[in-house]
Coordinates of C-alpha atoms in Angstrom, one line a residue:
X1 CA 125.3 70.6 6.5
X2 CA 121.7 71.0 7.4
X3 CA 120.6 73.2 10.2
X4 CA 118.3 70.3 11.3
X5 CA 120.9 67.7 11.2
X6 CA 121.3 68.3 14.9
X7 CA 118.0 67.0 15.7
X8 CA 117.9 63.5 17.0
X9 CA 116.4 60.7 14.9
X10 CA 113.3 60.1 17.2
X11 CA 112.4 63.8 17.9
X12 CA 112.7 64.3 13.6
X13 CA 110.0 61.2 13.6
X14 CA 107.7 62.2 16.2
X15 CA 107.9 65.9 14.3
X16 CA 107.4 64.1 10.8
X17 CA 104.4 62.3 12.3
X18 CA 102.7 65.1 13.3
X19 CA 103.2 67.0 10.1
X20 CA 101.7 63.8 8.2
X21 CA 99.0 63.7 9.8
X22 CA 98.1 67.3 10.9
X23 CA 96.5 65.8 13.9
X24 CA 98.2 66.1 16.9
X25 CA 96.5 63.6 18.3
X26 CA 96.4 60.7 15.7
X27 CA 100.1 61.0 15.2
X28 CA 100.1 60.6 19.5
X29 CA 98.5 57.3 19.1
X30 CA 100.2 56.0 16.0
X31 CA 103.4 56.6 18.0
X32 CA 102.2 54.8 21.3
X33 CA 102.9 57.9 23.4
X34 CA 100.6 60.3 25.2
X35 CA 99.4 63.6 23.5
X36 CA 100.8 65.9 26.0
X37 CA 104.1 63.9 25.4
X38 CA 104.3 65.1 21.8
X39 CA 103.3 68.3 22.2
X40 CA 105.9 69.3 24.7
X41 CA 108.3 67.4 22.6
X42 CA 107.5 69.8 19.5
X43 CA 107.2 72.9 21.6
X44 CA 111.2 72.0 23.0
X45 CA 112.2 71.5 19.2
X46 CA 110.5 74.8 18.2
X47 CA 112.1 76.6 21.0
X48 CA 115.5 75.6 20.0
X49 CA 114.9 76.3 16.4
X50 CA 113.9 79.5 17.4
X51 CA 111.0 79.2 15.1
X52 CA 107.3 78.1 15.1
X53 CA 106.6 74.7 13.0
X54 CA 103.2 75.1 13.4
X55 CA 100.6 78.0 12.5
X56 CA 99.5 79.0 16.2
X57 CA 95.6 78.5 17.2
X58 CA 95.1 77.2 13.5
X59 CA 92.4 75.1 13.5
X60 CA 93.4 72.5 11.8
X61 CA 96.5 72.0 12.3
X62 CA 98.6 73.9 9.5
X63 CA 102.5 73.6 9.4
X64 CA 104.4 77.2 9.0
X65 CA 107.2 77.8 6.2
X66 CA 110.0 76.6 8.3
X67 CA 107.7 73.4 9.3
X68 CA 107.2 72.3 5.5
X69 CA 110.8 73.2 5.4
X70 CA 111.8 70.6 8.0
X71 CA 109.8 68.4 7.2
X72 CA 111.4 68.1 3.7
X73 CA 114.7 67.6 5.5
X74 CA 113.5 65.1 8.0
X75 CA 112.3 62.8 5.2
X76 CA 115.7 62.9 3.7
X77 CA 117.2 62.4 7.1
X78 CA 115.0 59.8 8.2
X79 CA 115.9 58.0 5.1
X80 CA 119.6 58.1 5.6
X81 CA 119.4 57.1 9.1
X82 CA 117.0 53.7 7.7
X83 CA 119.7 52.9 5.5
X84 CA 122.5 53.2 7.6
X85 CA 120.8 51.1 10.3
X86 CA 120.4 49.0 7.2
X87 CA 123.6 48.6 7.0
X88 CA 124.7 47.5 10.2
X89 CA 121.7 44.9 10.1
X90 CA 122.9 43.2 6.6
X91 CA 126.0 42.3 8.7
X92 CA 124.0 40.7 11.6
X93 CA 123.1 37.3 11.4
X94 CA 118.9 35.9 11.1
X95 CA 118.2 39.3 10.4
X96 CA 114.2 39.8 8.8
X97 CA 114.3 41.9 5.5
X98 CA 110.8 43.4 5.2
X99 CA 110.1 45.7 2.2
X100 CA 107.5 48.7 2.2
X101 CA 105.8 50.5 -1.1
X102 CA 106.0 54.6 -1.1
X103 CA 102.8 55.6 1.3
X104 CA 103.4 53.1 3.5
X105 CA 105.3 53.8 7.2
X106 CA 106.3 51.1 8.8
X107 CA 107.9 52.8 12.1
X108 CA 105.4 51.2 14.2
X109 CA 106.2 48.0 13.6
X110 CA 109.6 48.4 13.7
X111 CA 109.4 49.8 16.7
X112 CA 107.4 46.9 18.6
X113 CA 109.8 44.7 17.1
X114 CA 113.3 46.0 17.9
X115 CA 111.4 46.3 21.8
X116 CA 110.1 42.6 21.7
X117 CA 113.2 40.8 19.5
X118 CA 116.6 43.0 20.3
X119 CA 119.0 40.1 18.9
X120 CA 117.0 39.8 15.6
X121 CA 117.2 43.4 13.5
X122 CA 115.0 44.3 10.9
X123 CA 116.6 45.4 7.7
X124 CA 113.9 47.9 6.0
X125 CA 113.7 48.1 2.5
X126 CA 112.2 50.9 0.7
X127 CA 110.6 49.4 -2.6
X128 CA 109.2 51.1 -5.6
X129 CA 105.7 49.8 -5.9
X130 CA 106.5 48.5 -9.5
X131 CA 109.6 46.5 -7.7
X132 CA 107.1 44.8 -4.8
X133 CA 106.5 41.9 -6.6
X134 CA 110.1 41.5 -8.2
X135 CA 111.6 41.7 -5.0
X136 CA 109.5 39.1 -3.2
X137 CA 110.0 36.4 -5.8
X138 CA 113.5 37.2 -6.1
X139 CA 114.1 36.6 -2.3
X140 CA 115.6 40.4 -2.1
X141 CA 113.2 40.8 0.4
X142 CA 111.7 38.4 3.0
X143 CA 108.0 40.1 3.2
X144 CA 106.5 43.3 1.9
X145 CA 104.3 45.9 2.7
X146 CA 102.8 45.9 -0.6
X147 CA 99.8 47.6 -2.6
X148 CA 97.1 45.4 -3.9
X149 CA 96.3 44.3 -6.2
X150 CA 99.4 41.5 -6.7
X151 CA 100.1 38.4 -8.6
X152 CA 99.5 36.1 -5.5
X153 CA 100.6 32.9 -6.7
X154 CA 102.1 31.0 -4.2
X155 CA 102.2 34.2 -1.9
X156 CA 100.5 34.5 1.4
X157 CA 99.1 38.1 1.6
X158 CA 97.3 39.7 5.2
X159 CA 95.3 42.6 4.1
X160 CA 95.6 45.3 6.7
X161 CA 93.9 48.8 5.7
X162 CA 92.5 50.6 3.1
X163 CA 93.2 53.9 1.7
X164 CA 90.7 56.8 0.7
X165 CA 91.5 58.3 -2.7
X166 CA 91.6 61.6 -3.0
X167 CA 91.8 64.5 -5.6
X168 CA 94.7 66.7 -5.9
X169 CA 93.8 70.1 -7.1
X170 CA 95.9 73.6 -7.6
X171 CA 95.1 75.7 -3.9
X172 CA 93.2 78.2 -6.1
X173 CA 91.1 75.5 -7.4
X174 CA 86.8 76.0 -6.8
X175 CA 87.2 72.1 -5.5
X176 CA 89.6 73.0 -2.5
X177 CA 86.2 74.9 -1.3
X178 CA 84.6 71.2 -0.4
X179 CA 86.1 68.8 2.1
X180 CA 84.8 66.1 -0.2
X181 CA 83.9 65.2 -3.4
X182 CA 82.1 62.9 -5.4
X183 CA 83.0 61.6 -8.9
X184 CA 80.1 63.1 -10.4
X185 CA 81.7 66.3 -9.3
X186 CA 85.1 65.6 -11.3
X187 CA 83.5 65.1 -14.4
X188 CA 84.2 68.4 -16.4
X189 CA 87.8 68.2 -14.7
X190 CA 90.7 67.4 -17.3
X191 CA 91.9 64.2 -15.2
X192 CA 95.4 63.1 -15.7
X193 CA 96.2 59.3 -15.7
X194 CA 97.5 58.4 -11.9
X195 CA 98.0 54.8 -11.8
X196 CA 101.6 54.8 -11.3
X197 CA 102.6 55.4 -7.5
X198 CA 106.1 55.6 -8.6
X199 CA 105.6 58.9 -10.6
X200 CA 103.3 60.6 -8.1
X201 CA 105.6 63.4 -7.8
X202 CA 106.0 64.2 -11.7
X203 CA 102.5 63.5 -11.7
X204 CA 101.4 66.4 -9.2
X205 CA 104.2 69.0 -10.6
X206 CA 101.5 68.7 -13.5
X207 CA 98.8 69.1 -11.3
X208 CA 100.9 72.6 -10.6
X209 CA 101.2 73.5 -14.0
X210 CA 97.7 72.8 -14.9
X211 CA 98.2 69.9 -17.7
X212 CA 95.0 68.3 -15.3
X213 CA 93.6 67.2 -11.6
X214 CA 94.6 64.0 -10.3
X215 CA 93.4 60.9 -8.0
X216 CA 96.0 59.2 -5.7
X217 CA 95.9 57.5 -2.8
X218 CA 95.6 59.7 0.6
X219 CA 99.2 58.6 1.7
X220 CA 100.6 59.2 -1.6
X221 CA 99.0 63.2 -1.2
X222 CA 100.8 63.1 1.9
X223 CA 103.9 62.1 0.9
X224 CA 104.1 64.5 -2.0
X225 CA 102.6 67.7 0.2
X226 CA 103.1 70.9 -1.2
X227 CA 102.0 74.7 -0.2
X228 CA 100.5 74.9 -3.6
X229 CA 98.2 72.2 -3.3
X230 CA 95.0 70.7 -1.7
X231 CA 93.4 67.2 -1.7
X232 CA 89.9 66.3 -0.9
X233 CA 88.5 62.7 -0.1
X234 CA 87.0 61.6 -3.2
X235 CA 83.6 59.1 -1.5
X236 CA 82.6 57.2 -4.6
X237 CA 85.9 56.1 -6.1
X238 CA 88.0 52.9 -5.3
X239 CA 89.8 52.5 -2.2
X240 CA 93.1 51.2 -3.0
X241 CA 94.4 48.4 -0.3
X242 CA 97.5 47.7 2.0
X243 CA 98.7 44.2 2.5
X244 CA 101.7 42.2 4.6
X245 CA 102.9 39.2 1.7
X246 CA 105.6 36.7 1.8
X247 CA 106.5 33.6 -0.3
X248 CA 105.0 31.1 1.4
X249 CA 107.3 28.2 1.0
X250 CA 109.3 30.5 3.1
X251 CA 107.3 31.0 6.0
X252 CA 108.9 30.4 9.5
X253 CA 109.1 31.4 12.8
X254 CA 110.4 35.2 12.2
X255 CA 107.9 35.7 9.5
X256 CA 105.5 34.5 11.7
X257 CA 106.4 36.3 14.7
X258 CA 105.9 39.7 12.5
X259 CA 102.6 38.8 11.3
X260 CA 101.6 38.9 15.1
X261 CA 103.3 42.2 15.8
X262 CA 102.1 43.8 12.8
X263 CA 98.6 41.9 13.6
X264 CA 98.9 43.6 17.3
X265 CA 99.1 40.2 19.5
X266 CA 100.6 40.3 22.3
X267 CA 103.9 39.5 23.0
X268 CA 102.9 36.1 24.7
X269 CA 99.8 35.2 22.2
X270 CA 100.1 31.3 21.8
X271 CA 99.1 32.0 18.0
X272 CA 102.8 33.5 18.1
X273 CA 105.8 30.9 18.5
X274 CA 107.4 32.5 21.4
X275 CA 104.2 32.2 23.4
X276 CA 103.7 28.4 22.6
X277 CA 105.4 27.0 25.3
X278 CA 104.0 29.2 27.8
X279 CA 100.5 28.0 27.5
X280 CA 101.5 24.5 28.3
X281 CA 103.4 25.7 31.4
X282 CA 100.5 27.4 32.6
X283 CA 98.2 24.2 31.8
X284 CA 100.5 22.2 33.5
X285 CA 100.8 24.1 37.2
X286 CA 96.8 24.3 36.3
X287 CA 96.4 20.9 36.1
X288 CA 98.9 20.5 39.5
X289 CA 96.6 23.1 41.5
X290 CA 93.2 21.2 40.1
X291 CA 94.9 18.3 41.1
X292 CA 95.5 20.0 44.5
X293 CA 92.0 21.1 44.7
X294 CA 90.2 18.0 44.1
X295 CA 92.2 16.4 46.7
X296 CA 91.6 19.2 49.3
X297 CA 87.8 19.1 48.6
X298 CA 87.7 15.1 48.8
X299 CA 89.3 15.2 52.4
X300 CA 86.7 17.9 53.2
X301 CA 84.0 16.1 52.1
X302 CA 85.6 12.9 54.4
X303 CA 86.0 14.5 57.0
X304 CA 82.6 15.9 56.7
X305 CA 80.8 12.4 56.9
X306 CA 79.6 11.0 59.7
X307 CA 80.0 7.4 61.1
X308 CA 77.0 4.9 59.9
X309 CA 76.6 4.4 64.2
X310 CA 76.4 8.1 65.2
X311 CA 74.0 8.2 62.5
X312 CA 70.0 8.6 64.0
X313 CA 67.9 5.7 63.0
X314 CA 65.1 6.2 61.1
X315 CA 63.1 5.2 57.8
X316 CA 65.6 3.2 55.5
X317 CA 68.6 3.9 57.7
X318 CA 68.1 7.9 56.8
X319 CA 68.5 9.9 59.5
X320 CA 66.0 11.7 61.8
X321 CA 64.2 14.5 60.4
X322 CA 65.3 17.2 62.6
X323 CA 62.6 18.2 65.0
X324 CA 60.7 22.0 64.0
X325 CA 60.3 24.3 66.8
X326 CA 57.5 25.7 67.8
X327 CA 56.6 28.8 66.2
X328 CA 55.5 31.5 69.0
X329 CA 52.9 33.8 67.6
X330 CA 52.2 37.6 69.1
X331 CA 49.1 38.7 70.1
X332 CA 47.9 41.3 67.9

């Protein structure tokens, strides 16, 4: 059994977060919870560990030997705690299957979800990115986190991000002295072919063994990290792109309620079809207290007129212009 099998599901996914991103911050605000929050969250797991995950001061952030250690092990945890929540939720009735690509996290949204829909679970599918389109037409999926580009006949696809490439070089490498680099850069570099996401990690264990350098998406980098290896934004190459697809013949009311949480609206948006009914309530009691205003205001203005015969006479049946009083004037 793993020494870090002890460690609670959401404490291992705030901790993988963090490690991901190397940015304490960033990974506070992809989780929706405060900075200090996390930190005193990591410094209570580190504590009883009775180890430091983190390099101390290191600016940036740098994970220690027992941090890449963990979070090897968290991934594999994570995963087997996502399929046995899978599990219970292919039992469960109306539940939404949604499918994600490697690169791609999705705990976000499935968190907003399981907060705003309890009774309707989400069964989350992890997809190898040459099985994204497969598993859509095949209806093993209902939608798909998927990465363009895609056959998109009759698909409807939301594109949602995009993804800086990046350069994966050995950490001896002269390129790991820049934070960036341009193509022009790469061009006496032995470059290996990178196109399949699916082999990323054979791909990079030749990065190691110096067959040649390789471009892959920044998530990709990530999710293959290793202590013998650096990655640098590459500015002049092709952005790869993340998008949210479905069949659409079978579009209905769940698929449509993700698309607003992975979209970020509100939980009573009207472009959602939970918050459709609200509007009209709302217009309704508006309509009542307009209604109620108008009303008020013409018995105001009733009460405000005067009879025709305590009316002044004057030109036309107007009344009197009132009378100006005389203006005093001080002596200088």
């Amino acid at each position: 059994m793993s020494r870090f099998s002890s460690i609670d599901v959401e404490r291992l996914r705030w901790f993988t977060a963090v490690a991901e991103e190397l940015h304490f911050a960033r990974a506070a605000k992809a989780l929706h919870i405060s900075r200090q929050r996390l930190s005193h969250t990591v410094i209570e797991l580190e504590e009883e560990l009775g180890t430091k995950l983190f390099v101390p001061g290191a600016a940036p952030t740098q994970l220690t030997d027992d941090g890449r250690e963990l979070l090897r092990e968290a991934r594999e945890l994570l995963v087997l705690a996502e399929s046995a929540s899978q599990e219970q939720a292919s039992d469960a009735p109306g539940a939404l299957r949604i499918g994600f690509v490697p690169g791609v996290t999705v705990s976000k949204w499935t968190r907003i979800w399981s907060e705003r829909f309890p009774e309707t679970p989400l069964q989350v599918v992890a997809l190898a990115a040459a099985d994204q389109l497969p598993a859509l037409r095949e209806g093993r999926v209902d939608m798909c986190f998927v990465r363009l580009p895609i056959d998109r006949d009759g698909l409807s696809a939301i594109p949602l991000y995009r993804e800086l490439p990046v350069v994966v070089v050995p950490k001896e490498h002269p390129i790991s002295l820049f934070t960036e680099v341009g193509l022009a850069d790469l061009a006496e570099e032995k470059m290996q072919d990178a196109g399949d996401i699916d082999a990323a990690g054979v791909i990079l264990e030749m990065v190691v063994a110096g067959v040649g350098q390789a471009i892959v998406p920044h998530s990709i980098a990530r999710l293959h990290a290793r202590r013998d290896l650096v990655y640098r934004t590459v500015t002049d190459a092709p952005e790869t792109e993340i998008a949210l697809a479905w069949p659409t013949e079978r579009t209905n009311d769940l698929t449509e309620e993700f698309v607003g949480v992975v979209r970020g609206r509100s939980e009573r948006s009207s472009r959602s079809p939970s918050g459709q009914s609200q509007p009209t309530q709302r217009s309704g009691a508006a309509q009542k207290s307009g209604a109620a205003q108008k009303s008020g205001a013409a018995k105001k203005a009733g009460s405000a007129k005067k009879p025709a015969a305590a009316r002044k006479p004057g030109s036309g049946g107007k009344p009197a212009a009132a009378k100006k009083k005389p203006v005093k004037r001080r002596g200088r």
